[in-house]
Amino acid sequence: MNGLLRPARRTTLADDVYESVRTLVMDHAVAPGERINIDALARRLEVSPTPVREALARLESDGLVRKRPLAGYTAAPLLTRAEFDELVEMRLILETASARRVAERFARRAADGGNGSDGPAGELAELRREAELPDQVPGTEGFAAIAAFTAQDARFHHLLAERSGNRMLHSAVVRLRAHLHLFRLHFPTAHYGTSAREHLRIVDAIGTGDPDAAGTAIRDHLLAAADRHLPFFEGTRCG
C-alpha cells in the first residue's frame, strides 16, 4: 500500500481517514474480500487506530466493507451479475417513482402559480444545475479521477428522490449507495457527457409536468447506465 495513501490532515482527521480508506477500497488497492489490517492502516496514515475504526464503521454502512465477529473487517466483494441485475431492478422501481412524483408535484405547483427561487421554476433550475456532471480530474487516475463525478451523480439522483416529497422513498434511494457499488466495477469515463445529457432529459420531462414522460426518461437513463457497466461482466466471464 506504500505510495497509495498520504498522511491524514489533522484538521479534518475523521473525514480524511474515511476518504483515504474509501479510495483504497474503490481502487481495489484493498482487494474485494481482502481482510483489512487496522493497525497497518493507522501506521500508514500516521493516526491512532480509533479514526480508522470510525472510518470502517462508516464504510460498513456504505456497504463497502463487512465486519464479522472475531474476524474484523474485509472489503466487500464486487457485485455479481445477479446482484447487479437486482440493484438495477430496485433503482427502476424506486427512482421511476421518484421522478413521477416530482413531475406531479411540479405540475401542481405550476398550476397554483408559484414563482420565485423557491417556486417550480426555481426548483427546475436547481435540478438542471445538479444534472450537470464534472469531467475527469486532470492528472489523476483511478477513483480520484472520478470521485467528483460519482458524488455529483449521486447528488442528482438523491435530490430527485428528496423532491418526491416521500421521505421513506428518499431514504431507500440513498441507502442503496448504488453509485459506489457500480463504480467499483469499472470506470466508464467515456460516457460522462452521455450521463449528463440523460440527466437533463429527465429534468426537461419533469418540466412538462407529465409523470409518464418523467418516468420514461429516468427509466431510459437507468437502463442505458446499466448497459454501460455490462462490459465488466463480459470481461469477467471471458477471463
Coordinates of N, CA and C in Angstrom, one line a residue:
M1 N 0.8 -1.2 0.0 CA 0.0 0.0 0.0 C 0.9 1.3 0.0
N2 N 2.2 1.1 0.1 CA 3.0 2.3 0.1 C 2.8 3.1 -1.1
G3 N 2.7 4.5 -0.9 CA 2.6 5.4 -2.0 C 1.1 5.6 -2.4
L4 N 0.2 4.8 -1.9 CA -1.2 4.9 -2.3 C -2.0 5.9 -1.4
L5 N -1.4 6.1 -0.2 CA -2.1 7.0 0.8 C -1.2 8.1 1.2
R6 N -1.7 9.2 1.5 CA -1.0 10.3 2.1 C -1.3 10.5 3.6
P7 N -0.5 11.0 4.4 CA -0.8 11.2 5.8 C -2.1 12.0 5.9
A8 N -2.9 11.7 6.9 CA -4.2 12.4 7.1 C -3.9 13.8 7.6
R9 N -4.7 14.8 7.1 CA -4.7 16.1 7.7 C -5.3 16.1 9.0
R10 N -4.7 16.8 10.0 CA -5.2 16.8 11.3 C -6.5 17.6 11.5
T11 N -6.7 18.6 10.6 CA -7.8 19.5 10.8 C -9.1 18.8 10.4
T12 N -9.1 17.8 9.6 CA -10.3 17.1 9.2 C -10.0 15.6 9.3
L13 N -9.5 15.2 10.4 CA -9.0 13.8 10.6 C -10.0 12.7 10.2
A14 N -11.2 12.8 10.8 CA -12.1 11.7 10.6 C -12.5 11.6 9.1
D15 N -12.8 12.7 8.5 CA -13.3 12.7 7.1 C -12.1 12.3 6.2
D16 N -10.9 12.8 6.5 CA -9.7 12.5 5.7 C -9.4 11.0 5.7
V17 N -9.5 10.4 6.9 CA -9.2 8.9 7.0 C -10.3 8.2 6.3
Y18 N -11.5 8.6 6.4 CA -12.6 7.9 5.7 C -12.4 8.0 4.2
E19 N -12.0 9.1 3.7 CA -11.8 9.3 2.2 C -10.6 8.5 1.8
S20 N -9.6 8.4 2.6 CA -8.4 7.7 2.2 C -8.7 6.2 2.1
V21 N -9.4 5.6 3.1 CA -9.7 4.2 3.1 C -10.7 3.9 2.0
R22 N -11.7 4.8 1.8 CA -12.6 4.5 0.8 C -12.0 4.5 -0.6
T23 N -11.0 5.3 -0.8 CA -10.3 5.3 -2.1 C -9.5 4.0 -2.3
L24 N -8.9 3.5 -1.2 CA -8.3 2.2 -1.3 C -9.2 1.1 -1.7
V25 N -10.4 1.1 -1.2 CA -11.4 0.1 -1.5 C -11.9 0.3 -2.9
M26 N -12.2 1.5 -3.3 CA -12.8 1.7 -4.6 C -11.7 1.4 -5.7
D27 N -10.5 1.7 -5.4 CA -9.4 1.4 -6.4 C -8.9 -0.1 -6.4
H28 N -9.5 -0.9 -5.4 CA -9.1 -2.3 -5.3 C -7.6 -2.4 -4.8
A29 N -7.1 -1.3 -4.2 CA -5.8 -1.4 -3.5 C -6.0 -2.3 -2.3
V30 N -7.1 -2.3 -1.7 CA -7.6 -3.4 -0.8 C -8.5 -4.2 -1.7
A31 N -8.1 -5.4 -2.0 CA -8.9 -6.2 -3.0 C -10.2 -6.6 -2.4
P32 N -11.2 -6.8 -3.3 CA -12.5 -7.3 -2.8 C -12.3 -8.6 -2.0
G33 N -12.9 -8.6 -0.8 CA -12.8 -9.8 0.0 C -11.6 -9.8 0.9
E34 N -10.6 -8.9 0.7 CA -9.4 -8.9 1.5 C -9.6 -8.4 2.9
R35 N -8.9 -9.0 3.8 CA -9.0 -8.6 5.2 C -8.3 -7.2 5.4
I36 N -8.8 -6.3 6.2 CA -8.3 -5.0 6.4 C -7.6 -5.0 7.7
N37 N -6.3 -4.6 7.7 CA -5.5 -4.6 8.9 C -5.5 -3.1 9.4
I38 N -6.3 -3.0 10.5 CA -6.5 -1.7 11.1 C -5.2 -1.0 11.6
D39 N -4.3 -1.8 12.2 CA -3.1 -1.3 12.7 C -2.2 -0.8 11.6
A40 N -2.1 -1.6 10.5 CA -1.3 -1.2 9.4 C -1.8 0.1 8.7
L41 N -3.1 0.2 8.6 CA -3.6 1.5 8.0 C -3.3 2.6 8.9
A42 N -3.5 2.4 10.2 CA -3.2 3.5 11.2 C -1.8 4.0 11.1
R43 N -0.8 3.0 11.0 CA 0.6 3.4 10.9 C 0.8 4.2 9.6
R44 N 0.2 3.7 8.5 CA 0.5 4.4 7.2 C -0.1 5.8 7.2
L45 N -1.2 6.0 7.8 CA -1.9 7.3 7.9 C -1.4 8.2 9.0
E46 N -0.5 7.6 9.8 CA 0.1 8.3 11.0 C -1.0 8.8 11.9
V47 N -1.9 8.0 12.2 CA -3.0 8.3 13.2 C -3.1 7.1 14.1
S48 N -3.9 7.3 15.1 CA -4.2 6.1 16.0 C -5.3 5.2 15.3
P49 N -5.4 4.0 15.8 CA -6.4 3.1 15.2 C -7.9 3.6 15.4
T50 N -8.1 4.6 16.3 CA -9.5 5.0 16.5 C -10.2 5.6 15.3
P51 N -9.6 6.6 14.6 CA -10.3 7.1 13.4 C -10.3 6.1 12.3
V52 N -9.4 5.2 12.2 CA -9.5 4.1 11.2 C -10.7 3.2 11.5
R53 N -11.0 2.9 12.7 CA -12.2 2.1 13.1 C -13.4 2.9 12.8
E54 N -13.4 4.2 13.1 CA -14.6 5.0 12.8 C -14.8 5.1 11.2
A55 N -13.8 5.2 10.5 CA -13.9 5.2 9.0 C -14.5 3.9 8.5
L56 N -14.0 2.8 9.1 CA -14.5 1.4 8.7 C -16.0 1.3 9.0
A57 N -16.4 1.8 10.2 CA -17.8 1.7 10.5 C -18.7 2.5 9.5
R58 N -18.2 3.7 9.1 CA -18.9 4.4 8.0 C -18.9 3.6 6.7
L59 N -17.8 3.0 6.4 CA -17.7 2.3 5.1 C -18.6 1.0 5.2
E60 N -18.8 0.5 6.4 CA -19.7 -0.7 6.5 C -21.1 -0.2 6.2
S61 N -21.5 1.0 6.7 CA -22.9 1.5 6.4 C -23.0 1.8 4.9
D62 N -21.9 2.1 4.2 CA -21.9 2.3 2.8 C -22.0 1.0 2.0
G63 N -21.8 -0.1 2.7 CA -21.7 -1.4 2.1 C -20.4 -1.8 1.4
L64 N -19.4 -1.0 1.7 CA -18.1 -1.2 1.0 C -17.2 -2.1 1.8
V65 N -17.4 -2.2 3.1 CA -16.7 -3.2 3.9 C -17.7 -4.0 4.7
R66 N -17.2 -5.2 5.2 CA -18.1 -6.0 6.0 C -17.3 -6.4 7.3
K67 N -18.1 -6.5 8.4 CA -17.5 -6.9 9.7 C -18.0 -8.2 10.1
R68 N -17.1 -9.1 10.5 CA -17.5 -10.4 11.0 C -17.0 -10.6 12.4
P69 N -17.7 -11.1 13.3 CA -17.3 -11.3 14.7 C -16.0 -12.1 14.7
L70 N -15.0 -11.6 15.5 CA -13.7 -12.3 15.7 C -12.8 -12.3 14.4
A71 N -13.3 -11.8 13.3 CA -12.5 -11.8 12.1 C -12.2 -10.4 11.6
G72 N -12.9 -9.4 12.1 CA -12.6 -8.0 11.8 C -13.3 -7.6 10.4
Y73 N -12.7 -6.6 9.8 CA -13.3 -6.0 8.6 C -12.6 -6.6 7.3
T74 N -13.4 -6.8 6.3 CA -12.9 -7.2 5.0 C -13.6 -6.3 4.0
A75 N -12.9 -6.0 2.8 CA -13.5 -5.3 1.8 C -14.7 -6.1 1.2
A76 N -15.8 -5.5 0.9 CA -16.9 -6.2 0.4 C -16.6 -6.8 -1.0
P77 N -17.1 -7.9 -1.3 CA -16.9 -8.5 -2.7 C -17.6 -7.6 -3.7
L78 N -17.2 -7.7 -4.9 CA -17.8 -7.0 -6.0 C -19.2 -7.6 -6.2
L79 N -20.1 -6.7 -6.8 CA -21.4 -7.2 -7.2 C -21.3 -8.4 -8.2
T80 N -22.1 -9.4 -8.0 CA -22.2 -10.5 -9.0 C -23.2 -10.0 -10.1
R81 N -23.3 -10.7 -11.2 CA -24.2 -10.2 -12.2 C -25.6 -10.3 -11.7
A82 N -26.0 -11.3 -10.9 CA -27.3 -11.4 -10.3 C -27.6 -10.2 -9.4
E83 N -26.6 -9.8 -8.5 CA -26.8 -8.7 -7.6 C -26.9 -7.4 -8.4
F84 N -26.1 -7.3 -9.5 CA -26.1 -6.1 -10.3 C -27.6 -6.0 -10.9
D85 N -28.1 -7.0 -11.4 CA -29.4 -7.0 -12.0 C -30.5 -6.6 -10.9
E86 N -30.3 -7.1 -9.7 CA -31.2 -6.8 -8.6 C -31.1 -5.3 -8.3
L87 N -29.9 -4.8 -8.3 CA -29.7 -3.4 -8.0 C -30.4 -2.5 -9.0
V88 N -30.2 -2.9 -10.3 CA -30.9 -2.1 -11.4 C -32.4 -2.2 -11.2
E89 N -32.9 -3.4 -10.9 CA -34.3 -3.5 -10.7 C -34.9 -2.6 -9.6
M90 N -34.1 -2.6 -8.5 CA -34.6 -1.7 -7.4 C -34.5 -0.3 -7.8
R91 N -33.5 0.1 -8.5 CA -33.4 1.5 -8.9 C -34.5 1.9 -9.9
L92 N -34.9 1.0 -10.7 CA -36.0 1.2 -11.7 C -37.3 1.5 -10.9
I93 N -37.5 0.6 -9.9 CA -38.7 0.8 -9.1 C -38.8 2.1 -8.3
L94 N -37.7 2.3 -7.5 CA -37.7 3.5 -6.7 C -37.5 4.8 -7.4
E95 N -36.6 4.9 -8.3 CA -36.3 6.1 -9.0 C -37.3 6.5 -10.0
T96 N -38.0 5.5 -10.6 CA -39.1 5.9 -11.5 C -40.2 6.5 -10.7
A97 N -40.5 5.9 -9.5 CA -41.5 6.5 -8.7 C -41.1 7.9 -8.2
S98 N -39.8 8.1 -8.0 CA -39.4 9.5 -7.6 C -39.6 10.5 -8.7
A99 N -39.2 10.2 -9.9 CA -39.3 11.1 -11.0 C -40.8 11.4 -11.3
R100 N -41.6 10.4 -11.2 CA -43.0 10.6 -11.5 C -43.7 11.5 -10.4
R101 N -43.3 11.3 -9.2 CA -43.8 12.2 -8.1 C -43.3 13.6 -8.2
V102 N -42.1 13.8 -8.6 CA -41.5 15.1 -8.8 C -42.3 15.9 -9.9
A103 N -42.6 15.2 -11.0 CA -43.3 15.8 -12.1 C -44.7 16.1 -11.7
E104 N -45.4 15.3 -10.9 CA -46.7 15.5 -10.4 C -46.7 16.8 -9.5
R105 N -45.8 16.8 -8.6 CA -45.7 18.0 -7.7 C -45.4 19.3 -8.5
F106 N -44.5 19.2 -9.5 CA -44.2 20.3 -10.3 C -45.4 20.8 -11.0
A107 N -46.2 19.9 -11.6 CA -47.4 20.3 -12.3 C -48.4 21.0 -11.3
R108 N -48.6 20.5 -10.1 CA -49.5 21.1 -9.1 C -49.0 22.5 -8.7
R109 N -47.7 22.6 -8.5 CA -47.2 23.9 -8.0 C -47.3 24.9 -9.1
A110 N -47.0 24.5 -10.4 CA -47.1 25.4 -11.5 C -48.6 25.9 -11.7
A111 N -49.5 25.0 -11.5 CA -50.9 25.3 -11.6 C -51.3 26.3 -10.5
D112 N -50.7 26.2 -9.3 CA -51.0 27.1 -8.2 C -50.4 28.5 -8.4
G113 N -49.5 28.6 -9.4 CA -49.0 29.9 -9.8 C -47.8 30.3 -8.9
G114 N -47.1 29.3 -8.3 CA -45.9 29.7 -7.6 C -44.8 30.2 -8.4
N115 N -44.0 31.1 -7.8 CA -42.9 31.7 -8.6 C -41.7 32.0 -7.6
G116 N -40.7 32.6 -8.1 CA -39.5 32.9 -7.3 C -38.6 31.8 -7.2
S117 N -37.5 32.0 -6.5 CA -36.4 30.9 -6.4 C -36.9 29.7 -5.7
D118 N -37.9 29.7 -4.9 CA -38.4 28.5 -4.2 C -39.7 28.0 -4.9
G119 N -40.1 28.6 -6.1 CA -41.2 28.1 -6.8 C -40.8 27.0 -7.8
P120 N -41.8 26.6 -8.6 CA -41.4 25.5 -9.6 C -40.3 25.8 -10.5
A121 N -40.2 27.1 -11.0 CA -39.2 27.4 -11.9 C -37.8 27.4 -11.2
G122 N -37.8 27.8 -10.0 CA -36.5 27.8 -9.2 C -36.1 26.3 -8.9
E123 N -37.1 25.5 -8.6 CA -36.8 24.1 -8.4 C -36.3 23.4 -9.6
L124 N -36.9 23.7 -10.8 CA -36.4 23.2 -12.0 C -35.0 23.6 -12.3
A125 N -34.7 24.9 -12.1 CA -33.3 25.4 -12.3 C -32.3 24.7 -11.4
E126 N -32.7 24.4 -10.2 CA -31.8 23.7 -9.3 C -31.5 22.3 -9.8
L127 N -32.6 21.6 -10.2 CA -32.4 20.3 -10.8 C -31.5 20.3 -12.0
R128 N -31.7 21.3 -12.8 CA -30.8 21.4 -14.0 C -29.4 21.6 -13.7
R129 N -29.1 22.4 -12.6 CA -27.7 22.6 -12.2 C -27.1 21.3 -11.7
E130 N -27.9 20.6 -10.9 CA -27.4 19.4 -10.3 C -27.2 18.3 -11.4
A131 N -28.0 18.4 -12.5 CA -27.9 17.4 -13.5 C -26.5 17.4 -14.2
E132 N -25.9 18.5 -14.2 CA -24.6 18.6 -14.9 C -23.5 17.8 -14.1
L133 N -22.6 17.2 -14.9 CA -21.6 16.4 -14.2 C -20.2 16.9 -14.6
P134 N -19.3 16.8 -13.6 CA -17.9 17.3 -13.8 C -17.1 16.3 -14.7
D135 N -16.1 16.8 -15.4 CA -15.2 15.9 -16.1 C -14.2 15.3 -15.2
Q136 N -13.5 14.3 -15.8 CA -12.4 13.7 -15.0 C -11.4 14.7 -14.6
V137 N -10.9 14.5 -13.4 CA -9.9 15.5 -12.8 C -8.6 15.2 -13.6
P138 N -8.0 16.3 -14.2 CA -6.8 16.1 -14.9 C -5.6 15.7 -14.0
G139 N -4.8 14.9 -14.5 CA -3.6 14.4 -13.8 C -3.9 13.4 -12.7
T140 N -5.1 12.9 -12.7 CA -5.4 11.8 -11.7 C -5.8 10.6 -12.4
E141 N -5.9 9.5 -11.6 CA -6.3 8.2 -12.2 C -7.1 7.5 -11.1
G142 N -7.7 6.4 -11.5 CA -8.5 5.6 -10.6 C -9.7 6.3 -10.0
F143 N -10.0 6.0 -8.8 CA -11.2 6.6 -8.2 C -11.0 8.1 -8.0
A144 N -9.8 8.6 -7.7 CA -9.6 10.0 -7.5 C -10.0 10.8 -8.7
A145 N -9.9 10.2 -9.9 CA -10.2 10.9 -11.2 C -11.7 11.0 -11.3
I146 N -12.5 10.2 -10.7 CA -13.9 10.2 -10.9 C -14.7 10.5 -9.7
A147 N -14.1 10.7 -8.6 CA -14.8 10.9 -7.3 C -15.8 12.0 -7.4
A148 N -15.4 13.2 -8.0 CA -16.3 14.3 -8.1 C -17.5 13.9 -9.0
F149 N -17.2 13.2 -10.1 CA -18.3 12.8 -11.0 C -19.3 11.9 -10.2
T150 N -18.7 10.9 -9.5 CA -19.6 10.0 -8.7 C -20.4 10.7 -7.7
A151 N -19.8 11.6 -7.0 CA -20.5 12.3 -5.9 C -21.7 13.2 -6.5
Q152 N -21.4 13.9 -7.6 CA -22.4 14.7 -8.3 C -23.5 13.9 -8.8
D153 N -23.2 12.8 -9.5 CA -24.2 11.9 -10.0 C -25.1 11.4 -8.9
A154 N -24.5 11.1 -7.7 CA -25.4 10.6 -6.6 C -26.2 11.8 -6.1
R155 N -25.7 13.0 -6.0 CA -26.5 14.1 -5.6 C -27.7 14.4 -6.4
F156 N -27.5 14.2 -7.7 CA -28.7 14.5 -8.6 C -29.8 13.4 -8.4
H157 N -29.4 12.2 -8.3 CA -30.4 11.1 -8.1 C -31.0 11.2 -6.7
H158 N -30.2 11.6 -5.7 CA -30.8 11.8 -4.3 C -31.7 13.0 -4.2
L159 N -31.3 14.0 -5.0 CA -32.2 15.2 -5.0 C -33.5 14.9 -5.6
L160 N -33.5 14.2 -6.7 CA -34.8 13.8 -7.3 C -35.7 13.1 -6.2
A161 N -35.1 12.1 -5.5 CA -35.8 11.4 -4.5 C -36.3 12.3 -3.4
E162 N -35.5 13.2 -3.0 CA -35.9 14.2 -2.0 C -37.1 15.0 -2.4
R163 N -37.0 15.5 -3.7 CA -38.1 16.3 -4.2 C -39.4 15.6 -4.4
S164 N -39.3 14.3 -4.3 CA -40.6 13.5 -4.5 C -41.5 13.8 -3.3
G165 N -41.0 14.3 -2.2 CA -41.8 14.5 -1.0 C -42.1 13.3 -0.2
N166 N -41.5 12.2 -0.6 CA -41.7 11.0 0.2 C -40.4 10.6 0.9
R167 N -40.4 10.9 2.2 CA -39.1 10.7 3.0 C -38.6 9.3 3.0
M168 N -39.5 8.3 3.0 CA -39.1 6.9 3.0 C -38.6 6.5 1.7
L169 N -39.1 7.1 0.6 CA -38.6 6.8 -0.7 C -37.2 7.4 -0.9
H170 N -37.0 8.6 -0.4 CA -35.7 9.2 -0.4 C -34.7 8.4 0.3
S171 N -35.1 8.0 1.5 CA -34.2 7.2 2.4 C -33.8 5.9 1.7
A172 N -34.7 5.3 1.0 CA -34.4 4.0 0.4 C -33.5 4.2 -0.8
V173 N -33.6 5.3 -1.5 CA -32.7 5.5 -2.7 C -31.3 5.8 -2.2
V174 N -31.2 6.6 -1.1 CA -29.9 6.9 -0.5 C -29.2 5.6 0.0
R175 N -30.0 4.8 0.7 CA -29.4 3.6 1.3 C -28.8 2.6 0.3
L176 N -29.3 2.7 -0.9 CA -28.8 1.7 -1.9 C -27.3 1.9 -2.2
R177 N -26.8 3.2 -2.0 CA -25.4 3.5 -2.3 C -25.0 3.0 -3.7
A178 N -25.9 3.1 -4.6 CA -25.8 2.4 -5.9 C -24.5 2.9 -6.6
H179 N -24.2 4.2 -6.5 CA -23.1 4.8 -7.3 C -21.7 4.2 -6.8
L180 N -21.6 4.0 -5.5 CA -20.3 3.5 -5.0 C -20.1 2.0 -5.5
H181 N -21.2 1.3 -5.4 CA -21.1 -0.1 -5.8 C -20.8 -0.3 -7.3
L182 N -21.5 0.5 -8.1 CA -21.4 0.4 -9.6 C -20.0 0.8 -10.0
F183 N -19.5 1.9 -9.4 CA -18.2 2.4 -9.8 C -17.0 1.6 -9.3
R184 N -17.3 0.6 -8.4 CA -16.2 -0.3 -8.1 C -16.0 -1.3 -9.2
L185 N -17.0 -1.5 -10.1 CA -16.9 -2.5 -11.2 C -15.8 -2.0 -12.2
H186 N -16.0 -0.8 -12.7 CA -15.1 -0.2 -13.6 C -15.5 1.3 -13.8
F187 N -14.7 2.0 -14.5 CA -14.9 3.5 -14.6 C -15.2 3.8 -16.1
P188 N -16.5 3.9 -16.5 CA -16.8 4.2 -17.9 C -16.7 5.6 -18.2
T189 N -15.5 6.2 -18.2 CA -15.3 7.6 -18.3 C -15.7 8.2 -19.6
A190 N -15.8 7.3 -20.6 CA -16.1 7.8 -21.9 C -17.5 8.3 -22.0
H191 N -18.3 8.0 -21.0 CA -19.8 8.3 -21.0 C -20.2 9.5 -20.2
Y192 N -19.2 10.3 -19.7 CA -19.5 11.4 -18.9 C -20.6 12.3 -19.5
G193 N -20.3 12.8 -20.7 CA -21.3 13.7 -21.4 C -22.6 13.0 -21.6
T194 N -22.6 11.7 -21.9 CA -23.9 11.0 -22.1 C -24.7 11.0 -20.9
S195 N -24.1 10.7 -19.7 CA -24.9 10.7 -18.5 C -25.5 12.1 -18.2
A196 N -24.8 13.1 -18.4 CA -25.3 14.5 -18.2 C -26.5 14.8 -19.1
R197 N -26.3 14.4 -20.3 CA -27.4 14.7 -21.3 C -28.7 13.9 -20.9
E198 N -28.5 12.7 -20.4 CA -29.6 11.9 -19.9 C -30.3 12.5 -18.7
H199 N -29.5 13.1 -17.8 CA -30.0 13.8 -16.6 C -30.8 15.0 -17.1
L200 N -30.3 15.7 -18.0 CA -31.1 16.9 -18.5 C -32.4 16.5 -19.2
R201 N -32.4 15.4 -19.8 CA -33.7 15.0 -20.4 C -34.7 14.6 -19.3
I202 N -34.2 14.1 -18.2 CA -35.1 13.8 -17.1 C -35.7 15.1 -16.6
V203 N -34.8 16.1 -16.4 CA -35.3 17.4 -15.9 C -36.3 18.1 -16.9
D204 N -36.0 18.0 -18.1 CA -36.9 18.6 -19.1 C -38.3 17.9 -19.1
A205 N -38.3 16.6 -18.9 CA -39.5 15.8 -18.8 C -40.3 16.2 -17.5
I206 N -39.6 16.4 -16.4 CA -40.3 16.9 -15.2 C -40.9 18.3 -15.5
G207 N -40.2 19.1 -16.2 CA -40.7 20.4 -16.5 C -42.0 20.5 -17.3
T208 N -42.3 19.4 -18.0 CA -43.6 19.3 -18.7 C -44.7 19.0 -17.7
G209 N -44.4 18.6 -16.5 CA -45.4 18.2 -15.6 C -46.1 16.9 -15.9
D210 N -45.4 16.1 -16.8 CA -46.0 14.8 -17.2 C -45.3 13.7 -16.5
P211 N -45.9 13.0 -15.6 CA -45.3 11.9 -14.8 C -44.9 10.8 -15.7
D212 N -45.6 10.5 -16.8 CA -45.3 9.4 -17.7 C -44.0 9.7 -18.4
A213 N -43.8 10.9 -18.9 CA -42.6 11.4 -19.6 C -41.4 11.3 -18.6
A214 N -41.6 11.8 -17.4 CA -40.5 11.8 -16.4 C -40.1 10.3 -16.1
G215 N -41.1 9.5 -15.9 CA -40.8 8.1 -15.6 C -40.1 7.4 -16.7
T216 N -40.5 7.7 -18.0 CA -39.8 7.1 -19.1 C -38.4 7.6 -19.2
A217 N -38.2 8.9 -19.0 CA -36.8 9.5 -19.1 C -35.9 8.9 -18.1
I218 N -36.3 8.7 -16.9 CA -35.4 8.1 -15.9 C -35.2 6.6 -16.1
R219 N -36.2 5.9 -16.6 CA -36.0 4.5 -16.9 C -35.0 4.4 -18.0
D220 N -35.1 5.2 -19.1 CA -34.2 5.1 -20.2 C -32.8 5.4 -19.7
H221 N -32.6 6.3 -18.8 CA -31.3 6.6 -18.2 C -30.7 5.5 -17.4
L222 N -31.5 4.9 -16.5 CA -31.0 3.8 -15.7 C -30.7 2.6 -16.5
L223 N -31.5 2.3 -17.5 CA -31.2 1.1 -18.3 C -29.9 1.4 -19.2
A224 N -29.8 2.6 -19.7 CA -28.6 2.9 -20.5 C -27.3 2.9 -19.6
A225 N -27.5 3.4 -18.4 CA -26.3 3.4 -17.5 C -26.0 1.9 -17.1
A226 N -27.0 1.1 -17.0 CA -26.7 -0.4 -16.7 C -25.9 -1.0 -17.8
D227 N -26.4 -0.7 -19.1 CA -25.7 -1.2 -20.2 C -24.2 -0.8 -20.3
R228 N -23.9 0.4 -19.8 CA -22.5 0.9 -19.8 C -21.7 0.1 -18.9
H229 N -22.2 -0.6 -17.9 CA -21.4 -1.4 -17.0 C -21.4 -2.8 -17.4
L230 N -22.1 -3.3 -18.3 CA -22.1 -4.7 -18.7 C -20.8 -5.2 -19.2
P231 N -19.9 -4.4 -19.8 CA -18.6 -4.9 -20.3 C -17.8 -5.5 -19.1
F232 N -18.0 -5.0 -17.9 CA -17.3 -5.6 -16.8 C -17.6 -7.1 -16.6
F233 N -18.9 -7.4 -16.7 CA -19.3 -8.8 -16.5 C -18.9 -9.7 -17.7
E234 N -18.9 -9.1 -18.9 CA -18.5 -9.8 -20.1 C -17.0 -10.1 -20.0
G235 N -16.2 -9.1 -19.5 CA -14.8 -9.3 -19.4 C -14.5 -10.3 -18.3
T236 N -15.2 -10.3 -17.2 CA -15.0 -11.3 -16.2 C -15.3 -12.7 -16.7
R237 N -16.4 -12.8 -17.5 CA -16.8 -14.1 -18.0 C -15.8 -14.6 -19.0
C238 N -15.3 -13.7 -19.8 CA -14.3 -14.1 -20.9 C -13.0 -14.5 -20.2
G239 N -12.7 -13.9 -19.1 CA -11.4 -14.3 -18.4 C -11.5 -15.6 -17.7

